[in-house]
Coordinates of C-alpha atoms in Angstrom, one line a residue:
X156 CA -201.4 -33.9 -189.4
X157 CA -197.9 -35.9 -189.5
X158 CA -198.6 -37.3 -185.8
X159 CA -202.1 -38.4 -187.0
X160 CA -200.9 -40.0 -189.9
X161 CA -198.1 -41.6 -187.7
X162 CA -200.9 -43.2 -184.9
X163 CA -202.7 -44.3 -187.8
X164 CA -199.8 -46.0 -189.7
X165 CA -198.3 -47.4 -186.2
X166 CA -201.8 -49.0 -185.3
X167 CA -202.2 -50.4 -188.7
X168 CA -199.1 -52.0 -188.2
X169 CA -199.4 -53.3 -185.2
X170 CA -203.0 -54.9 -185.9
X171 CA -201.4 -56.2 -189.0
X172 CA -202.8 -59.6 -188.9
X173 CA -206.4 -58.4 -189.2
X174 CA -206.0 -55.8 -191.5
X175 CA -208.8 -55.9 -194.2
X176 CA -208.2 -52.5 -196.1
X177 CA -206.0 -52.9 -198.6
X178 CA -206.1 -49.0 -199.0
X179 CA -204.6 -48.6 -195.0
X180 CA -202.0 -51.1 -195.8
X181 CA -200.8 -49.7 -199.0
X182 CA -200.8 -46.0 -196.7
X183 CA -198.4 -47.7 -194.7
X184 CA -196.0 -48.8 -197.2
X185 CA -196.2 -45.5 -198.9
X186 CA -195.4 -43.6 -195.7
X187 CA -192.2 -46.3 -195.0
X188 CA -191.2 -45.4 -198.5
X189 CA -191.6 -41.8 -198.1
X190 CA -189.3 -41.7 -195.1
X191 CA -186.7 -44.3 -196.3
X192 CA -186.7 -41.6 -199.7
X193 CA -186.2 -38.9 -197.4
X194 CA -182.9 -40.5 -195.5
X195 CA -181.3 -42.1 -198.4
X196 CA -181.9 -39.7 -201.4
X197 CA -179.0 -37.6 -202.3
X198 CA -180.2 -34.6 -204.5
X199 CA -178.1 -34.6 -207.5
X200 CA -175.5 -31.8 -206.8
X201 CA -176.0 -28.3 -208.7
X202 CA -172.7 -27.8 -210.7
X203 CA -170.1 -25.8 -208.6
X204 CA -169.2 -22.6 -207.9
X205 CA -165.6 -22.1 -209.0
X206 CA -164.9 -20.3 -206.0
X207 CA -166.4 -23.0 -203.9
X208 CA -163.7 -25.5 -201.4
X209 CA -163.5 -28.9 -202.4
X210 CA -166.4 -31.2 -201.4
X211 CA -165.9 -34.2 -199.7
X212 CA -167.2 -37.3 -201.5
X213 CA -169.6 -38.5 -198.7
X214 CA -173.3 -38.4 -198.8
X215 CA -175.0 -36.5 -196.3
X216 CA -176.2 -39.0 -193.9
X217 CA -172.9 -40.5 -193.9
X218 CA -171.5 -37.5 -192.9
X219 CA -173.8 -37.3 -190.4
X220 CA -173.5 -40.4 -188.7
X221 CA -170.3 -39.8 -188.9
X222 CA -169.9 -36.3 -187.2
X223 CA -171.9 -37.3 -184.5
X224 CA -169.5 -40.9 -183.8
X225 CA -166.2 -40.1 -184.8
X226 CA -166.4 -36.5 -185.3
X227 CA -162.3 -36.1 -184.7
X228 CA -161.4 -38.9 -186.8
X229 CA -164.6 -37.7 -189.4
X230 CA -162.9 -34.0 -189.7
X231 CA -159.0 -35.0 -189.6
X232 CA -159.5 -37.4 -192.4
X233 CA -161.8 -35.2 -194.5
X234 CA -159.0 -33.0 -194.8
X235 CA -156.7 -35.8 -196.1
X236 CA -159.3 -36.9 -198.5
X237 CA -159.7 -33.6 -200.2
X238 CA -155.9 -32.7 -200.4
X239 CA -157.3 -29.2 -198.8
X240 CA -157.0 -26.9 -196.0
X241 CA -160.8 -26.0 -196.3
X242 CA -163.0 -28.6 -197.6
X243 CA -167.0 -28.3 -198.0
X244 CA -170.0 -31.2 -197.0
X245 CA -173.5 -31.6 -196.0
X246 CA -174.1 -31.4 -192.7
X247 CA -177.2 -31.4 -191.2
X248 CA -178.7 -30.5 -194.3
X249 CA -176.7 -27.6 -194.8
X250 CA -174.1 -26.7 -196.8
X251 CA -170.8 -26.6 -194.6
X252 CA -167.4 -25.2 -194.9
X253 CA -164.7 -26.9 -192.6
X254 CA -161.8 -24.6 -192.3
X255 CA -158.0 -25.3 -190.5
X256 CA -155.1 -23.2 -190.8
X257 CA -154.0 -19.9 -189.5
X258 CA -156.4 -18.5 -191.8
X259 CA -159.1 -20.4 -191.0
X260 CA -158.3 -20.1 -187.2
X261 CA -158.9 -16.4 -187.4
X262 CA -162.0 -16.0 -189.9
X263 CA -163.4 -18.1 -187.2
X264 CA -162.9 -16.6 -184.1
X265 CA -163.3 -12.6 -185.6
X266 CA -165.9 -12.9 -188.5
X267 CA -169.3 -11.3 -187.0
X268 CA -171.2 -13.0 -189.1
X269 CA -170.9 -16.5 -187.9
X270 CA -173.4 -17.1 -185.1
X271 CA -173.8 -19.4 -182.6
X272 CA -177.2 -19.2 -181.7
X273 CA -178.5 -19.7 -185.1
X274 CA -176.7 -23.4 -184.9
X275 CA -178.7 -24.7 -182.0
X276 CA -181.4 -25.5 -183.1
X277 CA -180.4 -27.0 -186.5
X278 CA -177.8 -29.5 -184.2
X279 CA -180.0 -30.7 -182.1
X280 CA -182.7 -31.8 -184.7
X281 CA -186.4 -31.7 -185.0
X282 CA -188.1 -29.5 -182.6
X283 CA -185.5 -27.4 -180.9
X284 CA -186.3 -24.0 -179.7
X285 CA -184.5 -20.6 -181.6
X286 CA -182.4 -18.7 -179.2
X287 CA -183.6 -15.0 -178.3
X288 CA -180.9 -12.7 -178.7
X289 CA -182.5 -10.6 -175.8
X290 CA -182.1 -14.0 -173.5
X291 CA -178.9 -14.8 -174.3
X292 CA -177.8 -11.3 -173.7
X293 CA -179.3 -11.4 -170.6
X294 CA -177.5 -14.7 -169.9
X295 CA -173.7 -12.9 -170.3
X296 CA -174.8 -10.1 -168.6
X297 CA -175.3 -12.6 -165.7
X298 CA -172.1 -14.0 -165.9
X299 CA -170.2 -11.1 -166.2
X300 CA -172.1 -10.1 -163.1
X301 CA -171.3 -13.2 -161.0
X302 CA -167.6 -13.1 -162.5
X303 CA -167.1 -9.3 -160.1
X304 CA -164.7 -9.4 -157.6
X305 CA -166.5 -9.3 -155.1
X306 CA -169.1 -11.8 -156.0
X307 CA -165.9 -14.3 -156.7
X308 CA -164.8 -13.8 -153.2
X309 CA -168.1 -14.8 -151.5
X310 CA -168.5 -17.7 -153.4
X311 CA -165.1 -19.4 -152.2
X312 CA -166.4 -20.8 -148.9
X313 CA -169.3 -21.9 -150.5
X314 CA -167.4 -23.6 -153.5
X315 CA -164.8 -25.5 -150.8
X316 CA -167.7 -26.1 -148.4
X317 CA -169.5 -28.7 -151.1
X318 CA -165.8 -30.0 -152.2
X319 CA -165.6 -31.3 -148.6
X320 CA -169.2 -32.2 -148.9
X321 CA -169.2 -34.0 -151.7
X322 CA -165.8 -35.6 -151.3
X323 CA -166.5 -36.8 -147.6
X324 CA -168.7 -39.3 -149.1
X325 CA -165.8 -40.6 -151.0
X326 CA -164.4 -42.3 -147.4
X327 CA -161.2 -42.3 -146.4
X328 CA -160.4 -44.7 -149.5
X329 CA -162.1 -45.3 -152.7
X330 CA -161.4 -45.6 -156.3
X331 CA -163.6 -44.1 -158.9
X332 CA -165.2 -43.4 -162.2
X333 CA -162.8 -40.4 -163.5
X334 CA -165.4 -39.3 -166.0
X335 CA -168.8 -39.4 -163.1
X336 CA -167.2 -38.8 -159.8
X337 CA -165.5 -35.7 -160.7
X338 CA -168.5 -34.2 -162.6
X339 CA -170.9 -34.4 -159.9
X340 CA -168.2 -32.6 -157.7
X341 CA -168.6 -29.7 -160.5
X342 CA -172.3 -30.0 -161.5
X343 CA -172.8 -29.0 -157.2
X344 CA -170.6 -26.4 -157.6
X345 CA -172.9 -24.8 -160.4
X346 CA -175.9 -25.6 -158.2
X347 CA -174.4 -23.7 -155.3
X348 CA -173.7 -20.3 -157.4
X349 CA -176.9 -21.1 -159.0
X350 CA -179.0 -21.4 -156.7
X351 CA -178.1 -22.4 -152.7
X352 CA -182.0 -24.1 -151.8
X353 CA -181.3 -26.8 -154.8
X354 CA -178.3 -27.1 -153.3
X355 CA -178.7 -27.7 -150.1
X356 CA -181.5 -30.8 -151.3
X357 CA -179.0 -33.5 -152.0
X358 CA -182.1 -35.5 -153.5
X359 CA -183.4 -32.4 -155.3
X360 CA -179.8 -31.7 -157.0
X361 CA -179.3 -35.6 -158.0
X362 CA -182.7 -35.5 -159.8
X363 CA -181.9 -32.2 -161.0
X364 CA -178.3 -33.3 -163.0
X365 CA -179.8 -36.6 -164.1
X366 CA -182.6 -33.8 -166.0
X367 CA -179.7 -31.8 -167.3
X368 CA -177.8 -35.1 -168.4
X369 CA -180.8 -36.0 -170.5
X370 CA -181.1 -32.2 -171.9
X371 CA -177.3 -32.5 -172.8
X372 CA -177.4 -35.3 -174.2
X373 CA -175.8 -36.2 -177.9
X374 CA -179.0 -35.6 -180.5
X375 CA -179.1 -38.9 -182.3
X376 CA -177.7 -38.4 -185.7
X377 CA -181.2 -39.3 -187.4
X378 CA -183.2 -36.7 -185.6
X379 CA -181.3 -34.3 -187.8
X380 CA -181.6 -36.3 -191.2
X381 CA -185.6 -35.4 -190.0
X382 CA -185.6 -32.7 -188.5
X383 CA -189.6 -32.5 -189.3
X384 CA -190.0 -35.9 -187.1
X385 CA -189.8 -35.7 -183.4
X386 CA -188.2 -39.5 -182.1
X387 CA -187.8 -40.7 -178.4
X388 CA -184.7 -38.8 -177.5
X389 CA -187.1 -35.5 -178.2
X390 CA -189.5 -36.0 -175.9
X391 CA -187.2 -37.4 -173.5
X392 CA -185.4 -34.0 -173.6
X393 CA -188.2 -32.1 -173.7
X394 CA -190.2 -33.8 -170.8
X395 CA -186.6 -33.4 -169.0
X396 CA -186.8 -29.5 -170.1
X397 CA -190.4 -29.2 -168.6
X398 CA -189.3 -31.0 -165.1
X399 CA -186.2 -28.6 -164.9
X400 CA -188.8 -25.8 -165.4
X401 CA -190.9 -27.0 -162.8
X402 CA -187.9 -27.1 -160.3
X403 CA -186.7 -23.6 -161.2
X404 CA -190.1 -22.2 -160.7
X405 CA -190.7 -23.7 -157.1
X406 CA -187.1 -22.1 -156.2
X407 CA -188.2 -19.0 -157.3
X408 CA -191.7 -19.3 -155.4
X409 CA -190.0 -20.6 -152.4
X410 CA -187.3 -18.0 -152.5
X411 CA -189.9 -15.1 -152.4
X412 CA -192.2 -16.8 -150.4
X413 CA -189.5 -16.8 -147.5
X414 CA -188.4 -13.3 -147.5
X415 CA -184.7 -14.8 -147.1
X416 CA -181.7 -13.3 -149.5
X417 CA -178.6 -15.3 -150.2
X418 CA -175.9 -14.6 -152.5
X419 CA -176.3 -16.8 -155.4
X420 CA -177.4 -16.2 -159.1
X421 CA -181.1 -16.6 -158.2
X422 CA -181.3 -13.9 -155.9
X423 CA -179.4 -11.5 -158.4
X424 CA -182.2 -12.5 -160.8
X425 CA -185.2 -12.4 -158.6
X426 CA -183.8 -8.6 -157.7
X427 CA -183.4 -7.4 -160.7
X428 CA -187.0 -8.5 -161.9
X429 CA -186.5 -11.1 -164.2
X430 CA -188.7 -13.9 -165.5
X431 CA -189.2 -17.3 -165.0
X432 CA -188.3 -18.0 -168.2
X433 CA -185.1 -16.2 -168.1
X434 CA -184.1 -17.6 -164.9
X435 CA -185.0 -20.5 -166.2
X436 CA -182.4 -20.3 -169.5
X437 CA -179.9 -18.7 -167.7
X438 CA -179.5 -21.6 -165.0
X439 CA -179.9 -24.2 -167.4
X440 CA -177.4 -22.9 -169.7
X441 CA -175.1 -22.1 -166.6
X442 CA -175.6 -26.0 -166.0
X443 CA -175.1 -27.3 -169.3
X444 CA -172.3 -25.1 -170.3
X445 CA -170.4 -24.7 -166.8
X446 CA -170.9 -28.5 -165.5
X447 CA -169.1 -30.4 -168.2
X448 CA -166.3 -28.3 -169.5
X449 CA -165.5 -28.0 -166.1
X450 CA -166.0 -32.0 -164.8
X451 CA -164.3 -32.8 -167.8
X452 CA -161.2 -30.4 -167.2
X453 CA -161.0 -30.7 -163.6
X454 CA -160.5 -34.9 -164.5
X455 CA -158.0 -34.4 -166.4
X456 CA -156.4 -31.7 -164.8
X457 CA -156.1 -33.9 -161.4
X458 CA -155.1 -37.3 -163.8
X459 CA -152.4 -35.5 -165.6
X460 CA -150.7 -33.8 -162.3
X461 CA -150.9 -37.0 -160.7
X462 CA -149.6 -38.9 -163.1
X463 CA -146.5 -36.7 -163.8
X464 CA -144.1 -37.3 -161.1
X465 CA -142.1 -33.5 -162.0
X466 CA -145.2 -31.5 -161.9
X467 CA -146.9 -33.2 -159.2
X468 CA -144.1 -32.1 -157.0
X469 CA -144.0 -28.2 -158.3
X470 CA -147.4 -28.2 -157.9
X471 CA -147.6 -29.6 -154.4
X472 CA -144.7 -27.3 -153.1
X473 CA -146.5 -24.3 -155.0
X474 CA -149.7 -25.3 -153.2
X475 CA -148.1 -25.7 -150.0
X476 CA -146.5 -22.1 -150.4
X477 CA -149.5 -20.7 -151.5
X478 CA -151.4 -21.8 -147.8
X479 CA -148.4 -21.2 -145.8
X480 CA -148.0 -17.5 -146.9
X481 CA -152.1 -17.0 -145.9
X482 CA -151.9 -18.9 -142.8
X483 CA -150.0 -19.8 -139.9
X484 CA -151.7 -23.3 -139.1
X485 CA -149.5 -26.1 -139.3
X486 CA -152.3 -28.6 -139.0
X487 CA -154.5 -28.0 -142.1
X488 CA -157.5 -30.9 -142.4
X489 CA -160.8 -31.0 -141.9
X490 CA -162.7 -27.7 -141.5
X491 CA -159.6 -26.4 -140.9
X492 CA -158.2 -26.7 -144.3
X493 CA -161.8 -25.3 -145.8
X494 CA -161.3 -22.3 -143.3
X495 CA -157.5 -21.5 -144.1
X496 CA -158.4 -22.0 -147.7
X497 CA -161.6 -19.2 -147.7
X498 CA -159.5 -16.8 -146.3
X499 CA -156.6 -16.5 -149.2
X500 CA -158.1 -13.5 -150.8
X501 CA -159.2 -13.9 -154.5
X502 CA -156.1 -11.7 -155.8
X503 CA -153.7 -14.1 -154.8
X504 CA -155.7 -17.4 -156.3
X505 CA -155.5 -15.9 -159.5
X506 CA -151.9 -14.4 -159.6
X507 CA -150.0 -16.1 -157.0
X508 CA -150.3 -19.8 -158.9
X509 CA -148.2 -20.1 -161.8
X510 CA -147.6 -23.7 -162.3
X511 CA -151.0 -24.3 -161.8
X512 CA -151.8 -22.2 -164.3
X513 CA -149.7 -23.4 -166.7
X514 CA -150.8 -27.2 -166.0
X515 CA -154.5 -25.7 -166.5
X516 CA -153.7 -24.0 -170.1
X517 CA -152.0 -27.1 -171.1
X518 CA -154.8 -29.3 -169.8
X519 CA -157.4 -27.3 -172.1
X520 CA -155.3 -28.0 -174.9
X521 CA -155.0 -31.7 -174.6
X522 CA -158.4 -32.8 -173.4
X523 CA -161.1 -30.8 -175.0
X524 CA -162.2 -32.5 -177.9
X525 CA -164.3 -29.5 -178.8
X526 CA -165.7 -28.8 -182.8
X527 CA -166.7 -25.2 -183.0
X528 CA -169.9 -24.7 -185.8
X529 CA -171.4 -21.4 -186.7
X530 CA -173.5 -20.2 -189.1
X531 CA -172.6 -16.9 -191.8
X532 CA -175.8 -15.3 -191.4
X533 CA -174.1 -12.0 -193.1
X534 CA -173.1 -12.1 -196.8
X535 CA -170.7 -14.2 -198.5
X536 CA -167.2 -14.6 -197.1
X537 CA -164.1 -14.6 -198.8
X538 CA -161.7 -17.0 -197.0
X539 CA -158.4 -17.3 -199.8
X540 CA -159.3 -18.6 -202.8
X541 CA -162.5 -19.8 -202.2
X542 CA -166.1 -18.3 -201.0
X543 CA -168.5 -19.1 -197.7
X544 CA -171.9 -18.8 -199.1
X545 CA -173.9 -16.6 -196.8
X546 CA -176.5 -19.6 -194.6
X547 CA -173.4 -22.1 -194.9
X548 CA -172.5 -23.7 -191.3
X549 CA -168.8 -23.3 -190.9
X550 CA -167.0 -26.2 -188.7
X551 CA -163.6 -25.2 -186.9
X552 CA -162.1 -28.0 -185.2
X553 CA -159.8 -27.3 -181.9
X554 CA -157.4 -30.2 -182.6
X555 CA -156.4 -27.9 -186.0
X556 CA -154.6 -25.3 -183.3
X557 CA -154.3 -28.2 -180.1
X558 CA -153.0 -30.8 -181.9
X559 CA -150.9 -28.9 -184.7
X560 CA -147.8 -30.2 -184.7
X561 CA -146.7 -26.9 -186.5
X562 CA -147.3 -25.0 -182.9
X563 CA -146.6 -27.8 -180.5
X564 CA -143.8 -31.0 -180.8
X565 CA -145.2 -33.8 -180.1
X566 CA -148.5 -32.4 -179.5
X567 CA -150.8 -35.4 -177.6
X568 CA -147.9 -35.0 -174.7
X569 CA -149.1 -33.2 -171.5
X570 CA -146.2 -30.4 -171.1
X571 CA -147.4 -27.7 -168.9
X572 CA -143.9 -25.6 -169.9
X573 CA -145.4 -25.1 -173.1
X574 CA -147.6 -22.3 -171.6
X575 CA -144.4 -20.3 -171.5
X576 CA -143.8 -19.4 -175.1
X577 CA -146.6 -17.0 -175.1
X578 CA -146.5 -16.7 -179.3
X579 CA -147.6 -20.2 -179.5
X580 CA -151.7 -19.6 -180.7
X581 CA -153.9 -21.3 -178.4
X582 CA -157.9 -21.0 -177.8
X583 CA -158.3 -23.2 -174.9
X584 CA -160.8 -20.4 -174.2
X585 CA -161.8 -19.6 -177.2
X586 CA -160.6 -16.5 -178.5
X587 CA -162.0 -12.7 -180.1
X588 CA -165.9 -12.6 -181.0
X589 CA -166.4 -16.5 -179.3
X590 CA -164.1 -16.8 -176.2
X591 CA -166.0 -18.0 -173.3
X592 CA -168.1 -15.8 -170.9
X593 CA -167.4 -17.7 -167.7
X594 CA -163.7 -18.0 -167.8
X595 CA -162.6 -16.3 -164.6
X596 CA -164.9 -18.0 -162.9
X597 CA -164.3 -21.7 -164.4
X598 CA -160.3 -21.0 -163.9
X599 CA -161.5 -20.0 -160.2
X600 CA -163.6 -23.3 -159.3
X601 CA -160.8 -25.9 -161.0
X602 CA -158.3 -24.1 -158.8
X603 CA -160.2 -24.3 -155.7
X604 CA -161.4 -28.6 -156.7
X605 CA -157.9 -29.2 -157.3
X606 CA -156.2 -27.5 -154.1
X607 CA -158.7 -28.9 -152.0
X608 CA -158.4 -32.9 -154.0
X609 CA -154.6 -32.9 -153.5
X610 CA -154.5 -31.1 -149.6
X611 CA -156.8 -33.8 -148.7
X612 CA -156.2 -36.7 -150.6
X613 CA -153.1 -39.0 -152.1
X614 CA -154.5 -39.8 -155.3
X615 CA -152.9 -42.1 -158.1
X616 CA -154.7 -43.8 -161.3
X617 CA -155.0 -47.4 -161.4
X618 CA -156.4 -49.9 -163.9
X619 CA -159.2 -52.1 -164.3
X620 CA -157.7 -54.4 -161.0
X621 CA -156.8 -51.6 -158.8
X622 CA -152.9 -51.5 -159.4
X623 CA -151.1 -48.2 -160.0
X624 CA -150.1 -47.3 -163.5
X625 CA -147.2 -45.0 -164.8
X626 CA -149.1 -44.2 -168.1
X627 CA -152.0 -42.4 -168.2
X628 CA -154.3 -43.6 -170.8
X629 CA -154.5 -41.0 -173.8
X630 CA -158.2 -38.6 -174.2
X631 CA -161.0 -40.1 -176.9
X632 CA -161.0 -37.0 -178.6
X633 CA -163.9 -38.6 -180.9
X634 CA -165.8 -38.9 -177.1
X635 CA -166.6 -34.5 -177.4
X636 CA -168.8 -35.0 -174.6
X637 CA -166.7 -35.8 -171.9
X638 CA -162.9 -37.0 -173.3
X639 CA -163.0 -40.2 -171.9
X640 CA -159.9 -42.3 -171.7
X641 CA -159.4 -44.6 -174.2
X642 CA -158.5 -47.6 -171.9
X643 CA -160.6 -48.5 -169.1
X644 CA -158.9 -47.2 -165.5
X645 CA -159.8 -45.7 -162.2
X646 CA -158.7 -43.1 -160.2
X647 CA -157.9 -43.8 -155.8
X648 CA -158.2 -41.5 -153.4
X649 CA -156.8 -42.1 -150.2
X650 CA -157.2 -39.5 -147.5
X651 CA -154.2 -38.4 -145.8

């Protein structure tokens, strides 16, 4: 009935000029009115609770707009305005509790009652599709799956083999995009233990992540102020949704069709009898999930060691004393690099590493702009002094353990020793009832990019004319998408 009256209205309006009725014009401005009434009004507010947080004095779509533009800035100032640790707001047209502190840290991360899946679909706006428990149980089974031993160990030929794939195109000397060319070295990483047909079609994988780009992209902030009206951006992602279904289902056809097994998260699927649909889910959330934390990660990761003189060198010695103690080639390049690489066995990537380690914990810490929002779909919650209504959202912002001060001097610095003082909180991972599924094999693949990126290449960051810089430029943490840098630079790769 709404899309009728919306052809209607929009044809009216476009034949304007000729329009006789006065009845079909005065339908038009009614419908204008109704939907500038539904964006603007701001209900007055029932009186408050006296256990309720402060609220902050914003209307909703402000807040909004806001979230969805400068969500860092948005959350750090809310605090200040309020004078509170926990504040209240309207947010997406639900009632939402912000929390920081130690308190709110752990509420967060061990309260059952605050789901995730229940979010989705209010976040990204009119239309979205409810999870299935079932699914996304099916989905972490998956990934615990993949994440055995020896699954890992199979799939680090194949992860190296599309690093040298991917960066021979690179030439022996090119500067690039930090925030694309590194993505699409992790996005085919996902393909490959996803599925190794898509990956092996270079034009099928290209059309395949520009699909998932337009999945993942950032719901326009007006979708959500109504969420009843589908815009542009829905059917974009949706016709993207139905074309990465399509894709997925030809793999699957193809895959059975040919009698041939490989080892990748298809095949474990196909085995064990699973849908379409759930294959579908499983690789698109492996895709969504696994491609951009870990593009955005691995960036920074190879920025930051680069551009600190002290750990670039202990982590080029440590690399070079890693390969030395597997192999006894002196000449490591080429496929010989990829082949001395694959044969370290999987034990010794993930113990025998530490500064590595300690540049990737630190690396999480500063360059993952990430706002955490669940939803108390249990009873009330008693948080201090003050109440979460049961159906609230509740918003806990990273930068409240990242960028605390309290836990870490000076805390936008990259300082990979921090990692040391093991009492210092961090949830780079997450942490308790919402600490990430794929981290084993996430800490596996950025080990792998980056041991490969500095074997091969010298790499430096330079700016917008190609000379070298000392600095690098701080993370956007109000970009949560992908943490760009705030000034515009490149980085060089030069191949030894």
């Amino acid at each position: 009935m709404l899309q009728s009256t919306l052809t209607l209205a929009l044809a009216s309006c476009n034949g304007f000029p000729t329009l006789r009725d006065v009845g079909s014009l005065t339908s038009v401005i009614l419908l204008l009115l109704a939907l500038l009434y539904k964006v603007l009004y701001v209900p007055v507010a029932s009186p408050p609770r006296e256990d309720a947080p402060p609220r902050l004095p914003l209307p909703s779509w402000k807040v909004t707009q806001l979230f969805f533009e400068k969500r860092f800035d948005f959350i750090k100032d809310g605090f200040k305005a309020t004078s509170s640790s926990i504040y209240q707001t309207t947010l997406f047209q639900h009632n939402a509790i912000v929390l920081s502190g130690d308190e709110g840290r752990q509420l967060f991360f061990k309260e059952k009652a605050l789901c995730l899946y229940d979010t989705f679909s209010i976040m990204m706006g009119s239309g979205a599709a409810k999870f299935d428990p079932h699914q996304v149980g099916g989905v972490v089974r998956r990934m615990a799956s993949i994440q055995r031993p020896d699954n890992l160990q199979k799939l680090i030929p194949l992860i190296l083999s599309e690093c040298q794939l991917k960066m021979n195109a690179w030439g022996r000397e090119s500067i690039l995009d930090p925030c694309s060319s590194l993505h699409e070295v992790a996005f085919q990483l996902v393909m490959r233990i996803a599925s190794f047909d898509i990956a092996n079609d270079p034009v099928l994988s290209a059309r395949l992540k520009s699909l998932v780009d337009t999945v993942d992209s950032i719901t326009n902030p007006y979708s959500t102020w109504l969420p009843w009206l589908p815009g542009p951006a829905l059917f974009h992602k949706f016709f993207a949704s139905v074309q990465i279904y399509r894709i997925v289902q030809a793999a699957i056809n193809a895959r059975k069709k040919s009698g041939i097994k490989r080892d990748d998260m298809l095949q474990q699927m196909i085995d064990e009898g699973d849908g379409t649909i759930q294959i579908f889910g499983c690789m698109l959330g492996l895709s969504l999930a696994g491609a951009r934390a870990t593009g955005t990660i691995v960036t920074w990761l190879i920025m930051q060691i680069t551009s600190n003189p002290v750990w670039s060198s202990n982590v080029q010695e440590e690399v070079k004393t890693f390969i030395s103690t597997h192999t006894s080639s002196t000449s490591l390049s080429g496929d010989v690099l990829i082949q001395a690489l694959s044969e370290i066995p999987l034990t010794s990537w993930e113990s025998q590493t530490p500064n590595l380690d300690l540049c990737i914990r630190e690396t999480l810490r500063t360059s993952q702009p990430y706002t955490a929002v669940r939803k108390n779909i249990g009873p009330d919650v008693t948080i201090g002094s003050y109440v979460i209504p049961s159906g609230s959202l509740v918003v806990y912002p990273f930068s409240d353990t990242a960028l605390n001060p309290k836990y870490y001097s000076d805390p936008t610095r990259w300082d990979p020793s921090r990692g040391t003082k093991k009492e210092t909180p961090f949830i780079g991972w997450g942490a308790g009832k919402h600490a990430c599924k794929g981290q084993r094999l996430a800490t596996l693949s950025m080990k792998l990019v980056v041991v490969y990126a500095l074997m091969r290449f010298d790499i430096t960051m330079v700016d917008g004319q190609g000379k070298k810089i000392n600095h690098l430029p701080p993370p956007d943490w109000n970009d949560s998408a992908t943490c760009r840098l705030k000034e515009r630079c490149g980085i060089k790769f030069v191949e030894k």
